[in-house]
Amino acid sequence: MSEVKLEDIISLAKRRGFVYQGSEIYGGLAGTWDYGPLGTLLKRNIVNEWLKYFVDGWDDMYQIDSAILMNPRVWQASGHVDTFTDPLVECTKCRTRHRFDHVLRANHILEDAINYDEMDTGKWGELLSKIKCPHCGEPGSFGEPRKFNMMFKTNVGPVEDENSISYLRPETAQGMFTNYKNIVDSFYPDLPFGIAQIGKTFRNEISPRDFLFRTREFEIMEFEYFIPENIWEAKFEKWRIDMHAWFKHLGLPQDKIKEIEVPQNDRAHYSKRTIDFEYDFPSLGFSEVGGLAYRTDFDLKNHQEHSGKNLEYRPKDGGAPFIPHVIEPSFGVDRNFLAVLSNAYTEDKVEDEKRTYLKLPAHLAPVKAAVFPLLKNKPELVAKAKEVHKLLRKQTNGRVMFDDNGNIGKRYRRQDEIGTPITITIDFQSLEDNTVTVRNRDTTEQRRIKIDNLSENVE
RNA sequence: GCGGGUGUAUUUCAAUGGUAGAAUAUGACCUUCCCAAGGUCGAGACGCGGGUUCGAUUCCCGCCACCCGCACCA
């Protein structure tokens, strides 16, 4: 069996209605992908499982759904505006790009020398001629510094000026921090407690790549878990274990999940400790599907300072108020989706023929079962099959397919490719004793069971 | 954003300076008593925009998208 490549998965995803390129009939738009009907169902299943797993039924979890557009001061407070306005310079000799302030520091020039307002005015010539590229050592090789902001900018309201600028959120976390006080005031939760959120985020990536892996618009499911500072290590460990359990729940084998301790200089500005969880994707190798970050009290403290509101937590036992610390488990929905799809994609050799199927866990499969009449031109079989199909519609919430096209083998293969766990065939014996054959997607084996007992076999 | 490559039907590919062919998928009908059998008919494509040319899917340029390296991923 040859190695599965990402392009095989992209091809199947398109062919079978999981994922299409965004704006495809207009030639596409880089970094955007559209979920088709089956992809939407699969994604929905993943998201629902996540809610069941981490949010529903937990007394200490509060799910919210905050606005994508936020007051720009939020991003000032969070540090995103500052971090993002750092200009980049490119070395014309070795073609590497660097953050301008890093280059200046490497050349022992004080950052005070930078006046960002003078960007794009051509006043940098003298300074640029003096500095060396930290990568190749070439002096005076840099072009003009250029602003690069990963946040998508937009204008809110009818006037397009400085004051109307807002951003599409580059993370969902700030919506949870800005609602922290609301949750506390509405529910008076005890610490620790969490605020969870699932939603779209936007980052103007320099180069979107690798299918769903690096896109400009993507979905995150994450939560902020608020704790007193002294228990952060214990809680961090707890969530680390829970995150592994989640990936197992998605059916991802343990040896394909790797933990990476992110060293300090690679960590986000808010994080004191970060672990990345990586999945071994086809073509890409180990790449991030989730992260666990200890954000300390960085965010709430900054929001308290910038908003002027008191964001301290007041212990009910009368202890001294304090700003809670935060542990943040975070999952890329699209990357989790791609991991599930990649893991499920299987090619088997069957007597010189290739059989492609998606070995999706039954609880994630977009279609739970399919019903076939053995032969299309026998009305009794078709009628009976439609009856069974109707019966299963209720139980599966409509996620059951009926197919009488072509021959039985083709129908099996069609369902294989979309990961339907079982297929039910109505044959002549069914007409006599109300039994059907149930065929297993992974083994292709069939069992004969009573129609009355079907419900036990369907997810 | 840099360098290289690619762009033809749902998908995977072919051919051609005189507007394109297959396999596969797909629709209809027939056939078929369990793993892509067979038959008949049908629908379906040269990424977009310029240029050269009598004529461009083919050659040239620009753009867009994807793929491979690099850089980036706070």
XYZ file of C-alpha atoms (C1' of nucleotides) in Angstrom:
533
model
C 0.000 0.000 0.000
C 1.445 3.321 -1.024
C 1.676 6.164 1.387
C -1.404 8.327 1.713
C -0.819 11.891 0.609
C -2.660 15.004 1.570
C -3.715 15.501 -2.036
C -5.538 12.153 -1.999
C -7.542 13.415 0.914
C -8.197 16.782 -0.722
C -9.379 14.971 -3.814
C -11.792 12.744 -1.933
C -12.995 15.654 0.156
C -13.939 17.497 -2.996
C -15.370 14.536 -4.878
C -17.573 13.438 -2.039
C -18.754 16.796 -0.823
C -16.718 17.330 2.318
C -14.631 20.382 1.457
C -14.518 22.667 -1.561
C -12.165 25.484 -2.362
C -13.575 28.850 -1.319
C -15.036 31.028 -4.114
C -14.062 28.285 -6.498
C -15.971 29.429 -9.593
C -14.098 32.726 -9.419
C -10.713 31.078 -9.214
C -10.684 30.793 -5.450
C -9.467 33.000 -2.642
C -6.255 31.967 -0.971
C -6.656 30.520 2.471
C -10.383 29.910 2.375
C -12.216 26.616 2.122
C -15.910 25.824 2.146
C -17.399 22.854 3.930
C -19.835 20.864 1.806
C -22.812 18.980 3.222
C -20.869 15.978 4.512
C -17.983 18.079 5.763
C -20.399 20.298 7.607
C -21.951 17.270 9.276
C -18.585 15.854 10.225
C -17.438 19.175 11.606
C -20.690 19.568 13.482
C -20.207 16.142 15.019
C -16.719 17.044 16.175
C -17.913 20.304 17.673
C -20.866 18.634 19.383
C -18.634 15.961 20.825
C -16.325 18.657 22.128
C -19.222 20.396 23.849
C -20.364 17.126 25.351
C -16.849 16.326 26.421
C -15.729 19.601 27.944
C -18.751 21.792 28.520
C -22.155 20.162 28.859
C -22.841 18.615 32.201
C -19.962 20.337 33.915
C -21.173 22.717 36.604
C -18.072 24.856 36.311
C -18.321 25.543 32.578
C -20.097 28.457 30.937
C -20.370 28.555 27.178
C -20.715 31.913 25.465
C -20.851 33.180 21.917
C -19.280 36.591 21.676
C -19.134 39.017 18.756
C -16.397 38.751 16.172
C -16.106 42.533 15.990
C -14.920 44.083 19.212
C -14.019 47.496 20.489
C -10.487 48.083 19.175
C -9.337 48.907 22.684
C -9.706 45.208 23.425
C -6.834 44.475 21.066
C -4.816 47.291 22.524
C -5.236 45.790 25.976
C -4.573 42.248 24.832
C -1.268 43.278 23.301
C -2.294 42.272 19.786
C -2.121 45.725 18.259
C 1.383 46.335 19.580
C 2.686 42.942 18.672
C 1.210 43.223 15.245
C 2.472 46.663 14.320
C 6.074 45.543 14.488
C 7.319 46.154 10.990
C 9.244 43.608 9.002
C 12.325 44.174 6.908
C 13.584 41.942 4.179
C 17.239 41.347 3.377
C 17.847 41.719 -0.352
C 20.930 39.522 -0.153
C 19.751 36.378 1.624
C 16.019 36.982 1.212
C 15.166 36.488 4.848
C 12.634 38.616 6.688
C 13.025 39.876 10.189
C 11.136 41.866 12.718
C 12.607 45.347 12.487
C 12.985 45.788 16.235
C 14.869 42.501 16.474
C 17.264 43.639 13.793
C 17.836 46.956 15.537
C 18.480 45.237 18.825
C 20.925 42.871 17.141
C 22.723 45.952 15.794
C 22.759 47.557 19.239
C 20.485 50.386 18.231
C 17.998 51.524 20.815
C 14.383 50.913 20.022
C 13.719 54.516 20.963
C 15.141 55.346 17.562
C 11.993 53.952 16.022
C 9.160 56.280 15.307
C 6.540 54.158 13.674
C 4.664 57.209 12.446
C 7.502 57.836 10.040
C 6.971 54.512 8.364
C 6.700 54.645 4.620
C 8.197 58.128 4.468
C 11.574 57.067 3.165
C 13.338 58.500 6.221
C 14.983 55.228 7.029
C 17.739 55.289 4.492
C 20.523 56.431 6.788
C 19.637 54.017 9.539
C 19.206 51.144 7.144
C 22.600 51.712 5.593
C 24.230 51.182 8.982
C 22.658 47.895 10.009
C 23.668 44.391 9.164
C 21.450 41.455 8.412
C 21.577 39.130 11.420
C 21.240 36.173 9.097
C 23.886 36.717 6.424
C 25.801 39.627 7.935
C 25.459 41.786 4.828
C 25.468 45.489 5.752
C 22.928 47.885 4.305
C 21.005 45.119 2.622
C 17.574 45.838 3.996
C 14.685 47.350 2.129
C 12.279 49.790 3.741
C 10.516 48.362 6.788
C 6.905 47.506 6.062
C 4.058 47.172 8.436
C 2.530 43.794 8.572
C -0.507 43.249 10.683
C -1.960 39.794 10.962
C -5.302 41.171 12.053
C -7.887 41.910 9.382
C -8.827 45.537 9.603
C -12.242 46.905 8.856
C -14.272 50.029 9.456
C -17.288 50.067 11.685
C -19.979 52.559 10.776
C -20.371 54.864 7.782
C -17.172 56.847 8.165
C -13.918 55.300 7.091
C -11.321 56.964 9.258
C -8.889 56.228 12.072
C -11.621 56.288 14.670
C -13.790 53.719 12.965
C -11.118 51.054 12.609
C -11.870 47.698 14.121
C -10.536 44.209 13.627
C -11.826 40.751 12.972
C -10.794 38.808 16.033
C -7.576 36.800 15.665
C -8.577 34.604 18.621
C -11.782 33.952 20.508
C -10.132 34.262 23.906
C -10.695 37.998 24.312
C -14.444 37.577 24.059
C -14.229 35.385 27.127
C -12.028 37.779 29.044
C -14.231 40.736 28.266
C -17.242 38.775 29.480
C -15.527 37.468 32.572
C -17.136 40.122 34.766
C -20.560 39.479 33.242
C -20.354 35.791 33.999
C -19.234 36.444 37.548
C -22.029 38.946 38.108
C -24.722 36.722 36.591
C -23.752 33.387 38.065
C -21.425 33.996 41.018
C -19.360 30.931 40.163
C -16.762 29.625 42.582
C -13.206 29.400 41.359
C -12.098 27.507 39.469
C -14.530 27.841 36.594
C -14.283 28.043 32.833
C -15.757 30.065 30.003
C -15.938 28.173 26.730
C -16.441 29.377 23.214
C -16.472 28.069 19.671
C -16.214 30.440 16.779
C -14.586 31.843 13.694
C -11.327 33.736 13.889
C -9.302 35.510 11.240
C -5.603 35.891 10.672
C -4.080 37.422 7.594
C -1.453 34.739 7.215
C 1.468 35.600 4.970
C 1.106 32.336 3.154
C -1.847 30.061 3.726
C -0.820 26.491 3.068
C -1.648 22.873 3.265
C -5.385 22.678 2.714
C -7.324 23.265 5.930
C -4.178 23.424 7.953
C -3.222 27.058 7.544
C -6.112 29.236 6.460
C -7.000 32.874 6.853
C -10.403 32.176 8.318
C -10.738 29.343 10.743
C -12.647 28.069 13.708
C -11.409 27.628 17.230
C -12.942 25.805 20.162
C -11.315 26.736 23.404
C -11.912 27.721 26.941
C -10.410 29.914 29.569
C -10.207 28.199 32.904
C -9.968 30.674 35.780
C -8.008 29.627 38.830
C -6.177 31.001 41.844
C -2.520 31.290 40.934
C -1.239 28.685 43.368
C -2.931 25.739 41.681
C -1.870 26.473 38.103
C 0.576 23.609 37.830
C -1.942 21.045 39.036
C -4.652 22.315 36.694
C -2.263 22.568 33.792
C -1.466 18.909 34.309
C -5.135 18.001 34.578
C -5.958 19.656 31.260
C -2.913 18.160 29.634
C -4.268 14.714 30.409
C -7.781 15.685 29.371
C -6.542 16.947 26.038
C -4.958 13.603 25.332
C -8.231 11.950 26.238
C -10.027 14.203 23.776
C -7.766 13.239 20.894
C -8.346 9.620 21.803
C -12.068 10.319 21.743
C -11.630 11.520 18.160
C -10.151 8.146 17.356
C -6.631 9.475 16.842
C -4.058 6.873 17.856
C -1.740 7.840 20.671
C 1.443 7.364 18.711
C 0.237 9.953 16.226
C -0.162 12.623 18.896
C 2.936 14.342 20.162
C 3.386 16.946 22.849
C 5.785 19.803 22.307
C 6.918 21.978 25.149
C 7.149 25.414 23.571
C 10.340 27.196 24.625
C 10.035 30.654 26.082
C 11.160 32.678 23.094
C 8.643 30.915 20.853
C 5.732 31.433 23.178
C 3.002 33.995 22.713
C 3.486 37.234 24.596
C 0.892 36.271 27.204
C 2.037 32.773 28.001
C 4.209 31.481 30.804
C 3.999 27.884 29.731
C 2.661 26.363 26.513
C 2.353 22.845 25.254
C 1.466 22.224 21.627
C -0.306 19.042 20.664
C 0.726 17.795 17.268
C -0.819 15.202 15.017
C 1.151 13.259 12.440
C -0.572 14.449 9.259
C 0.046 12.832 5.888
C 2.491 14.935 3.824
C 2.874 17.501 6.624
C 4.216 15.365 9.434
C 3.626 16.365 13.023
C 1.724 19.659 13.084
C -0.275 21.485 15.687
C -3.902 20.554 16.356
C -4.276 22.108 19.769
C -2.469 23.946 22.492
C -2.471 24.310 26.212
C -1.331 27.672 27.522
C -0.933 29.148 30.954
C -1.856 32.776 30.297
C -1.305 33.837 33.910
C -3.321 36.931 34.888
C -1.968 38.768 31.861
C -5.271 39.292 30.084
C -7.553 40.178 32.974
C -4.925 42.446 34.464
C -4.533 44.313 31.220
C -8.255 44.589 30.697
C -8.668 45.902 34.207
C -6.036 48.517 33.541
C -7.339 49.562 30.132
C -11.046 49.467 30.924
C -10.787 50.871 34.410
C -13.217 48.213 35.627
C -12.508 46.120 38.668
C -11.961 42.582 37.474
C -10.868 41.125 40.770
C -12.435 37.986 42.089
C -13.863 38.238 45.600
C -13.648 34.936 47.460
C -16.886 34.073 49.216
C -15.022 33.210 52.390
C -14.018 36.843 52.762
C -10.450 36.381 51.600
C -8.562 39.139 49.836
C -9.711 39.875 46.270
C -7.369 38.947 43.456
C -7.201 38.660 39.699
C -7.561 35.026 38.701
C -5.026 33.268 36.564
C -5.980 31.391 33.439
C -5.275 28.040 31.838
C -6.336 27.880 28.202
C -6.903 24.600 26.364
C -7.442 25.416 22.727
C -8.360 23.348 19.678
C -8.398 24.207 16.000
C -11.709 22.899 14.701
C -10.510 22.665 11.118
C -7.257 21.031 12.138
C -9.096 18.540 14.326
C -11.367 17.899 11.348
C -8.384 17.348 9.066
C -6.750 15.050 11.606
C -9.923 12.973 11.882
C -10.282 12.826 8.120
C -6.613 11.947 7.610
C -6.731 9.288 10.247
C -9.861 7.768 8.761
C -8.615 7.720 5.179
C -7.714 4.149 4.333
C -6.749 2.371 1.147
C -6.927 -1.404 1.097
C -6.003 -3.778 -1.652
C -8.795 -6.194 -2.392
C -7.938 -8.695 -5.118
C -5.970 -6.199 -7.197
C -8.655 -3.597 -6.686
C -8.205 -0.630 -4.425
C -10.828 -0.017 -1.802
C -10.876 3.466 -0.326
C -12.829 4.044 2.809
C -13.068 6.416 5.727
C -12.630 4.574 8.978
C -14.503 7.229 10.908
C -15.577 6.479 14.451
C -19.327 5.852 14.328
C -20.082 8.799 16.578
C -18.370 11.147 14.116
C -19.582 9.682 10.818
C -21.752 12.129 8.865
C -24.034 9.373 7.634
C -24.881 6.670 10.142
C -26.277 4.018 7.827
C -27.381 3.366 4.256
C -30.208 1.156 3.057
C -30.230 -0.705 -0.280
C -32.635 -2.990 -2.054
C -30.553 -5.857 -3.379
C -32.041 -5.345 -6.820
C -33.540 -2.234 -8.237
C -35.948 -3.892 -10.649
C -37.824 -5.843 -8.026
C -40.489 -3.482 -6.661
C -41.049 -5.580 -3.538
C -37.409 -5.167 -2.536
C -37.436 -1.453 -3.250
C -40.633 -0.938 -1.257
C -39.312 -2.872 1.692
C -36.017 -0.998 1.584
C -37.841 2.316 1.603
C -39.768 1.147 4.622
C -36.578 0.348 6.504
C -35.054 3.613 5.380
C -37.999 5.506 6.784
C -37.770 3.592 10.024
C -34.144 4.573 10.481
C -34.691 8.202 9.577
C -36.176 8.885 12.969
C -33.468 7.176 14.910
C -30.568 8.698 13.034
C -32.026 12.170 12.817
C -32.221 11.796 9.081
C -28.616 10.714 8.733
C -29.426 7.624 6.764
C -29.178 7.271 3.002
C -31.178 5.283 0.508
C -29.468 4.061 -2.654
C -30.702 1.805 -5.446
C -28.341 2.962 -8.147
C -26.155 0.586 -10.133
C -25.179 -2.651 -8.522
C -24.753 -3.485 -4.896
C -20.954 -3.370 -4.996
C -20.925 0.192 -6.269
C -23.231 1.270 -3.518
C -21.012 -0.310 -0.904
C -17.993 1.530 -2.270
C -19.833 4.813 -2.378
C -20.734 4.542 1.281
C -17.202 3.395 2.094
C -15.826 6.635 0.732
C -17.979 8.773 2.977
C -17.374 6.611 6.023
C -20.851 5.231 6.612
C -20.278 2.612 9.340
C -22.954 0.141 8.254
C -24.958 -0.626 5.157
C -28.207 -2.512 5.250
C -29.383 -4.617 2.354
C -32.896 -5.875 1.810
C -32.988 -9.154 -0.089
C -35.569 -11.810 -0.870
C -35.214 -13.431 2.501
C -36.095 -10.090 4.077
C -39.532 -10.341 2.492
C -40.128 -13.664 4.178
C -38.695 -13.306 7.666
C -38.078 -9.581 8.200
C -34.327 -9.924 8.463
C -31.711 -7.877 6.630
C -27.987 -8.097 6.077
C -25.852 -5.555 7.855
C -22.467 -4.993 6.308
C -19.575 -3.602 8.311
C -17.599 -0.844 6.591
C -14.189 -1.829 7.958
C -14.374 -5.593 7.666
C -16.943 -5.802 4.829
C -18.434 -8.707 6.730
C -22.174 -9.174 6.822
C -24.500 -10.294 9.539
C -28.146 -11.117 9.183
C -30.326 -9.498 11.785
C -33.973 -8.802 12.417
C -35.345 -5.437 11.318
C -36.751 -5.037 14.829
C -33.219 -5.214 16.205
C -31.717 -2.754 13.763
C -31.810 0.130 16.182
C -29.204 -1.555 18.380
C -26.822 -1.635 15.450
C -27.174 1.920 14.292
C -25.444 4.803 15.993
C 6.345 37.628 0.540
C 10.754 35.064 -2.351
C 12.340 30.868 -5.732
C 10.609 26.584 -8.623
C 6.437 23.800 -10.649
C 1.313 23.036 -12.125
C -3.614 24.619 -13.979
C -8.114 20.428 -19.626
C -15.109 17.100 -17.306
C -16.541 15.420 -10.025
C -11.865 13.093 -9.861
C -7.252 11.035 -12.370
C -5.060 11.817 -16.877
C -4.300 12.397 -22.680
C -3.897 15.086 -27.268
C -3.659 19.466 -30.362
C -1.650 26.626 -33.616
C -7.636 24.907 -37.061
C -12.187 25.157 -30.370
C -10.615 18.525 -27.338
C -10.405 12.158 -25.961
C -10.363 8.345 -22.269
C -10.954 6.082 -17.489
C -13.793 7.174 -13.367
C -17.829 9.525 -11.246
C -22.761 11.056 -12.583
C -28.433 11.011 -14.754
C -32.244 7.802 -17.428
C -33.546 2.953 -19.100
C -32.402 -2.279 -19.365
C -29.912 -6.196 -16.912
C -28.036 -8.141 -12.260
C -29.847 -13.003 -5.772
C -24.207 -9.258 -2.130
C -18.709 -6.110 -2.976
C -16.894 -0.538 -8.513
C -20.014 -6.908 -13.946
C -22.478 -5.653 -18.756
C -25.514 -2.862 -22.513
C -28.089 1.658 -24.709
C -28.799 6.764 -24.392
C -27.629 11.626 -21.899
C -25.310 15.661 -19.516
C -20.350 17.424 -18.462
C -13.923 20.735 -19.272
C -9.349 23.926 -21.759
C -8.645 29.010 -14.184
C -9.247 34.574 -15.475
C -7.649 38.784 -18.558
C -4.653 40.730 -22.285
C -1.115 40.097 -26.536
C 0.916 37.645 -31.087
C -1.818 35.220 -35.177
C -6.391 34.630 -40.515
C -7.188 31.448 -36.222
C -4.794 30.317 -29.277
C -6.677 25.199 -24.900
C -1.699 25.117 -27.247
C 3.075 30.478 -27.977
C 4.071 35.237 -24.938
C 2.704 38.645 -20.750
C -0.162 39.811 -16.395
C -3.451 38.088 -12.601
C -5.687 34.183 -9.672
C -5.405 29.425 -7.381
C -2.936 25.041 -5.945
C 1.688 22.060 -5.138
C 7.170 21.842 -3.553
C 11.224 24.489 -1.082
C 12.352 29.092 2.061
C 10.618 32.770 5.232
C 6.377 33.756 8.465
C 2.941 31.451 12.058
C 2.794 37.043 17.463
